mmCIF file of C-alpha atoms in Angstrom:
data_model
loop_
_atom_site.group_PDB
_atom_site.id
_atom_site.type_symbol
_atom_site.label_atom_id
_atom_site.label_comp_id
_atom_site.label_asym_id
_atom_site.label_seq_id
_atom_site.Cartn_x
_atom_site.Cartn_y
_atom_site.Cartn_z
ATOM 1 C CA UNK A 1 17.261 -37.452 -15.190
ATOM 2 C CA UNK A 2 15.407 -34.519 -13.218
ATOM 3 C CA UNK A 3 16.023 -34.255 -9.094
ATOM 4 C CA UNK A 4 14.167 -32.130 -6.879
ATOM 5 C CA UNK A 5 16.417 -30.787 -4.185
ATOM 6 C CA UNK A 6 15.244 -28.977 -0.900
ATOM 7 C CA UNK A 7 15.659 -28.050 2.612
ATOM 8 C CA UNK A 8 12.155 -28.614 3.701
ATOM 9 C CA UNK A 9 9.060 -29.163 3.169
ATOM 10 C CA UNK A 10 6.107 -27.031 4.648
ATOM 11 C CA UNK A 11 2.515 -28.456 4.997
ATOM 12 C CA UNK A 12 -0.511 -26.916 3.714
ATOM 13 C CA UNK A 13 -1.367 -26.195 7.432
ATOM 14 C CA UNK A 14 1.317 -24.205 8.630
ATOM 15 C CA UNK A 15 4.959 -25.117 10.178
ATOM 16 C CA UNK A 16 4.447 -27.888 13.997
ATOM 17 C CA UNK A 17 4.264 -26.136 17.058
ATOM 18 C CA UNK A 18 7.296 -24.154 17.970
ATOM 19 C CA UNK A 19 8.526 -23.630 14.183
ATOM 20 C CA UNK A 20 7.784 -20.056 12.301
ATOM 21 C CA UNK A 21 7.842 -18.418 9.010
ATOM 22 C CA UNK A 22 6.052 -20.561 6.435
ATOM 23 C CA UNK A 23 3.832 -18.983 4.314
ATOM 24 C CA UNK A 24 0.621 -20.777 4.522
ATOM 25 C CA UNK A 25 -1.264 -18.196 2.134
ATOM 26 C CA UNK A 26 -1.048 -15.147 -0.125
ATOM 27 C CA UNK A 27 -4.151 -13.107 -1.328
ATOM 28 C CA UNK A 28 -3.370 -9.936 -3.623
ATOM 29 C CA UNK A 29 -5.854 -7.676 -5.338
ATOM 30 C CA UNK A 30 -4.464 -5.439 -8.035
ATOM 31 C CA UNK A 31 -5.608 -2.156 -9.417
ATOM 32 C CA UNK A 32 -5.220 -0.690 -12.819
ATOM 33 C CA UNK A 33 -7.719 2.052 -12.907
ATOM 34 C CA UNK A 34 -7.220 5.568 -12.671
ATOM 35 C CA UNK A 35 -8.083 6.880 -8.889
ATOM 36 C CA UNK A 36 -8.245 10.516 -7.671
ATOM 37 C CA UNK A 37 -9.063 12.742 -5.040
ATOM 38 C CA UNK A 38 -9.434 16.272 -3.719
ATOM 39 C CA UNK A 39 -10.581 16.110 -0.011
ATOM 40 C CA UNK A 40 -8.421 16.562 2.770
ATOM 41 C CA UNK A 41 -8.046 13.697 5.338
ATOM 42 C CA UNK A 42 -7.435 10.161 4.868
ATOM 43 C CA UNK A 43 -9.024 9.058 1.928
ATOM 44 C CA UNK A 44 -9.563 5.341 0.621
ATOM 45 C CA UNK A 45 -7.914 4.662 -2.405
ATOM 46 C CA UNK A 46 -11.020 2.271 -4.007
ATOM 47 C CA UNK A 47 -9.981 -0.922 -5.307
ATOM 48 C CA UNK A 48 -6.732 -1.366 -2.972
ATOM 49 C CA UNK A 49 -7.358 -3.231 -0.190
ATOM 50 C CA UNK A 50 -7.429 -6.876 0.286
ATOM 51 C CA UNK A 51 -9.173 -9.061 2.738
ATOM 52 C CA UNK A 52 -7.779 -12.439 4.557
ATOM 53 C CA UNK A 53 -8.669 -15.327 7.046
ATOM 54 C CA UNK A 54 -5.738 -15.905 9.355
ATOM 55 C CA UNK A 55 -5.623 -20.214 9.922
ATOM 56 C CA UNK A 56 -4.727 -19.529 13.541
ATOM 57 C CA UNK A 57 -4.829 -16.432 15.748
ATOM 58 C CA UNK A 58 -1.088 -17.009 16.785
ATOM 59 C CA UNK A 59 -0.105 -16.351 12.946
ATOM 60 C CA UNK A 60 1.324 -12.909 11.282
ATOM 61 C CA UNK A 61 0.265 -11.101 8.215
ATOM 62 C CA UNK A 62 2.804 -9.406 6.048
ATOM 63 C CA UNK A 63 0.959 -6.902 4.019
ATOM 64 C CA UNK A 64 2.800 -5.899 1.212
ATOM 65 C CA UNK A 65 1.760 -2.506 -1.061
ATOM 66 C CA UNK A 66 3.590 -1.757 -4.397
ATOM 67 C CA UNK A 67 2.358 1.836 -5.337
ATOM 68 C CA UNK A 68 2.696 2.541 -9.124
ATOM 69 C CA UNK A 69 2.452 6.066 -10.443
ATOM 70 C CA UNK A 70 1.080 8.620 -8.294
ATOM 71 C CA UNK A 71 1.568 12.688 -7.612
ATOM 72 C CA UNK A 72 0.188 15.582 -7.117
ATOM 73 C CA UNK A 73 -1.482 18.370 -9.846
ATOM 74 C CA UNK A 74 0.157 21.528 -8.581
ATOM 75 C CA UNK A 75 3.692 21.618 -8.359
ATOM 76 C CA UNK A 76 5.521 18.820 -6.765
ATOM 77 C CA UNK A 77 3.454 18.165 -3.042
ATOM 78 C CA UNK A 78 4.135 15.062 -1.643
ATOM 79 C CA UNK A 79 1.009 12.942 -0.933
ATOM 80 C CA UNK A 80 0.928 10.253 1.700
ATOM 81 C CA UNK A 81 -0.607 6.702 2.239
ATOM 82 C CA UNK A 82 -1.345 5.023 5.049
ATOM 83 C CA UNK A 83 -2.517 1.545 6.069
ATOM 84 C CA UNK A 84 -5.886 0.575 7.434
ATOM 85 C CA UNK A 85 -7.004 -2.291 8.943
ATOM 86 C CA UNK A 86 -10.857 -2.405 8.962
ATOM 87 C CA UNK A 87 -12.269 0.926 9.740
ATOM 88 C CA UNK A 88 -8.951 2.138 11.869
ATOM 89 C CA UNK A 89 -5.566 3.122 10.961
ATOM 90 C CA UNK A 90 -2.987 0.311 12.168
ATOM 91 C CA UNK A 91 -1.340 2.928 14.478
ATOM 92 C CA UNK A 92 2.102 0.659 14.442
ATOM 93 C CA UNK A 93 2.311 1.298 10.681
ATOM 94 C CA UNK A 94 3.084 5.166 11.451
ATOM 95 C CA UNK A 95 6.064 7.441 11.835
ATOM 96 C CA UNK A 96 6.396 9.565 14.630
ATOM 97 C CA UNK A 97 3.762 12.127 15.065
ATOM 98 C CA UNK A 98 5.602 15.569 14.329
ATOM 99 C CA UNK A 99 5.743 18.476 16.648
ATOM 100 C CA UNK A 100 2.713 20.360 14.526
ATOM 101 C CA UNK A 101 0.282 17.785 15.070
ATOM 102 C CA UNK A 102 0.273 15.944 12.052
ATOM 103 C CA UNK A 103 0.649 12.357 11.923
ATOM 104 C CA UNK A 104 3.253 10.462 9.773
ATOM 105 C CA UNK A 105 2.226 8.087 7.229
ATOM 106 C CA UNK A 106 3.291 4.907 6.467
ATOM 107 C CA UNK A 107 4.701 6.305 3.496
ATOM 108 C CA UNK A 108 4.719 9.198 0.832
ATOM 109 C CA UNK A 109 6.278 9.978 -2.386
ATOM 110 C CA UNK A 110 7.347 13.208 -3.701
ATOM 111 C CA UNK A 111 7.618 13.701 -7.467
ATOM 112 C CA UNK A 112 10.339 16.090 -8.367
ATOM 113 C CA UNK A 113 7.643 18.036 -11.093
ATOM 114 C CA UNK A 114 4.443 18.385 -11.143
ATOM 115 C CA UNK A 115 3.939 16.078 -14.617
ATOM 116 C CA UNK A 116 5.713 13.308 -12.925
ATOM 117 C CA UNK A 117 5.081 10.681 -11.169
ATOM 118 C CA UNK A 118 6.625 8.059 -8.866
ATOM 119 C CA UNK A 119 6.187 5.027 -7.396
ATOM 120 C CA UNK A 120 6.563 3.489 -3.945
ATOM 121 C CA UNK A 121 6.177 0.689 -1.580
ATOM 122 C CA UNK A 122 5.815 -0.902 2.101
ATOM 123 C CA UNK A 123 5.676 -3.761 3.818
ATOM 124 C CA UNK A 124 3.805 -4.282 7.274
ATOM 125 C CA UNK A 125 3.898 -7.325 9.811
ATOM 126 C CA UNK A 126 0.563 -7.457 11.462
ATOM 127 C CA UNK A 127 -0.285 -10.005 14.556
ATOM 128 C CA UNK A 128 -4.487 -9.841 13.703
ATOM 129 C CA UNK A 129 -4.768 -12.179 16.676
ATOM 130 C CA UNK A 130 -7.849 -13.597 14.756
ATOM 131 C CA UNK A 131 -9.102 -16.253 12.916
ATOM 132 C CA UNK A 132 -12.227 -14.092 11.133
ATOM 133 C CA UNK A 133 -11.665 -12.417 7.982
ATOM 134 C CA UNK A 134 -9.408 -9.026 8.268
ATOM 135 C CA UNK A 135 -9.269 -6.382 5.307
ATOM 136 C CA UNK A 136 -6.727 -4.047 5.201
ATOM 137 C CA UNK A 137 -6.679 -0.881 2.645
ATOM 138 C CA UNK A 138 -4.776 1.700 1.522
ATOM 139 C CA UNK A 139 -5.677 5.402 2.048
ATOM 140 C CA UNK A 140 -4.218 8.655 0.457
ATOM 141 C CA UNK A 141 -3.851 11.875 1.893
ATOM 142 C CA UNK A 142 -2.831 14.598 -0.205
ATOM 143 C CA UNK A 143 -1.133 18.176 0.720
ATOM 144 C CA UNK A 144 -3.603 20.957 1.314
ATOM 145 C CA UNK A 145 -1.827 22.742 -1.259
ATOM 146 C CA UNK A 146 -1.395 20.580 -3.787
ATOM 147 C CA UNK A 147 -5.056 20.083 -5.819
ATOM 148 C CA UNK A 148 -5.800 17.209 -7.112
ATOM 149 C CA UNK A 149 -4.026 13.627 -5.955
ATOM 150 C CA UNK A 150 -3.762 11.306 -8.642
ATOM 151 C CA UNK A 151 -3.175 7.888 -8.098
ATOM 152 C CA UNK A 152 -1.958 5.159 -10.949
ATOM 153 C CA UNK A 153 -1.531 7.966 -13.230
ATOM 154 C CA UNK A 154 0.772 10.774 -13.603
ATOM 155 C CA UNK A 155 -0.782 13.924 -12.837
ATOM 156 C CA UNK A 156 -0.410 15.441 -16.212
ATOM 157 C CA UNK A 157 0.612 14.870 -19.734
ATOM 158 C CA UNK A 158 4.001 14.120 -20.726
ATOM 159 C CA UNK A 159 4.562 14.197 -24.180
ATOM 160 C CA UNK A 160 0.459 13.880 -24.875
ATOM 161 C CA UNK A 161 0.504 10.987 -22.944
ATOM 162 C CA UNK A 162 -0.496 9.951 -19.069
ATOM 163 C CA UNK A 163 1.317 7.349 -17.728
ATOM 164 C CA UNK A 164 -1.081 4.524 -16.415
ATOM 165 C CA UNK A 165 0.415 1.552 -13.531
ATOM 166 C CA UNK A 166 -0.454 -1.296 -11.690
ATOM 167 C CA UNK A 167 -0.864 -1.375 -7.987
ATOM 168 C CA UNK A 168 -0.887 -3.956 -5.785
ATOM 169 C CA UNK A 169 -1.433 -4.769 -2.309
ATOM 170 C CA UNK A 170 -0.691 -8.270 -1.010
ATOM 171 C CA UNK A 171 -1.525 -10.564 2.508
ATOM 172 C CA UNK A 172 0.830 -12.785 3.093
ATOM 173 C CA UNK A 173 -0.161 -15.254 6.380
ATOM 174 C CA UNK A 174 2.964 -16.252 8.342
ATOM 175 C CA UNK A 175 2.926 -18.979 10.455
ATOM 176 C CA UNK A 176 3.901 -18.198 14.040
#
């Protein structure tokens, strides 16, 4: 005999008035090619970003990133992301802006070689106040020093080989 147990049930449209936290929908777009980069600046990483249509204005979106493999080619810079929402950065979604003018990310990795790479990831409650459709996207920005970012890849061989990931950046909307 099979029993279904639970503490609640959430409809389709969200939790009543005066309830929170249900997820009413999830949208994820995931990237296995190779992306990289040489500019300085904020540059889009193509192929991460992910666009959703809040059911109510009052209702949050977690945005969740999982960064795979990513680095540097010269030595072991650290190269950072950070989260857009549209055209703008999501200025909530940064550090503290350092005494030398630069801005925090929302976060970085730092291999510990050059022919390494490493992974990372974030998570970011947004209140869109909206009901249209809202992209966010994820944007590198690499040390001036460092040469060429590589993202999903290591930056160079190891052993003959590059290692390849999956990345993934996810909306989550959360009923108010």
């Amino acid at each position: 005999m099979s029993q279904l147990k639970v503490n609640s049930i959430v409809p389709a449209g969200g939790l009543p008035s005066g309830a929170n936290g249900g997820i009413i929908q999830v949208i994820q777009t995931k990237k296995t090619s190779v992306f990289t980069w040489s500019s300085n600046g904020n540059t889009e990483i193509t192929g991460m970003g992910v666009t959703i249509t809040p059911s109510s204005s009052s209702n949050k979106i977690l945005i969740q990133c999982e960064i795979g493999a990513s680095g540097m080619y010269n030595s072991a810079f650290p190269l950072f992301f950070v989260l857009y929402k549209g055209s703008s950065v999501i200025s909530g979604a940064l550090g503290d802006e350092l005494s030398n003018g630069q801005q925090v990310c929302t976060t970085y990795n730092k291999p510990y070689e050059y022919y390494t790479g490493s992974s990372t990831s974030f998570a970011y409650l947004d209140s869109p106040a909206t009901t249209s459709a809202t992209t966010y996207k994820l944007f590198g920005q690499r040390h001036s020093d460092g040469g060429t970012a590589y993202f999903n890849t290591t930056p160079r061989q190891i052993n003959n080989r590059y290692a390849l990931s999956l990345s993934t950046i996810t909306a989550f909307e959360v009923s108010a």
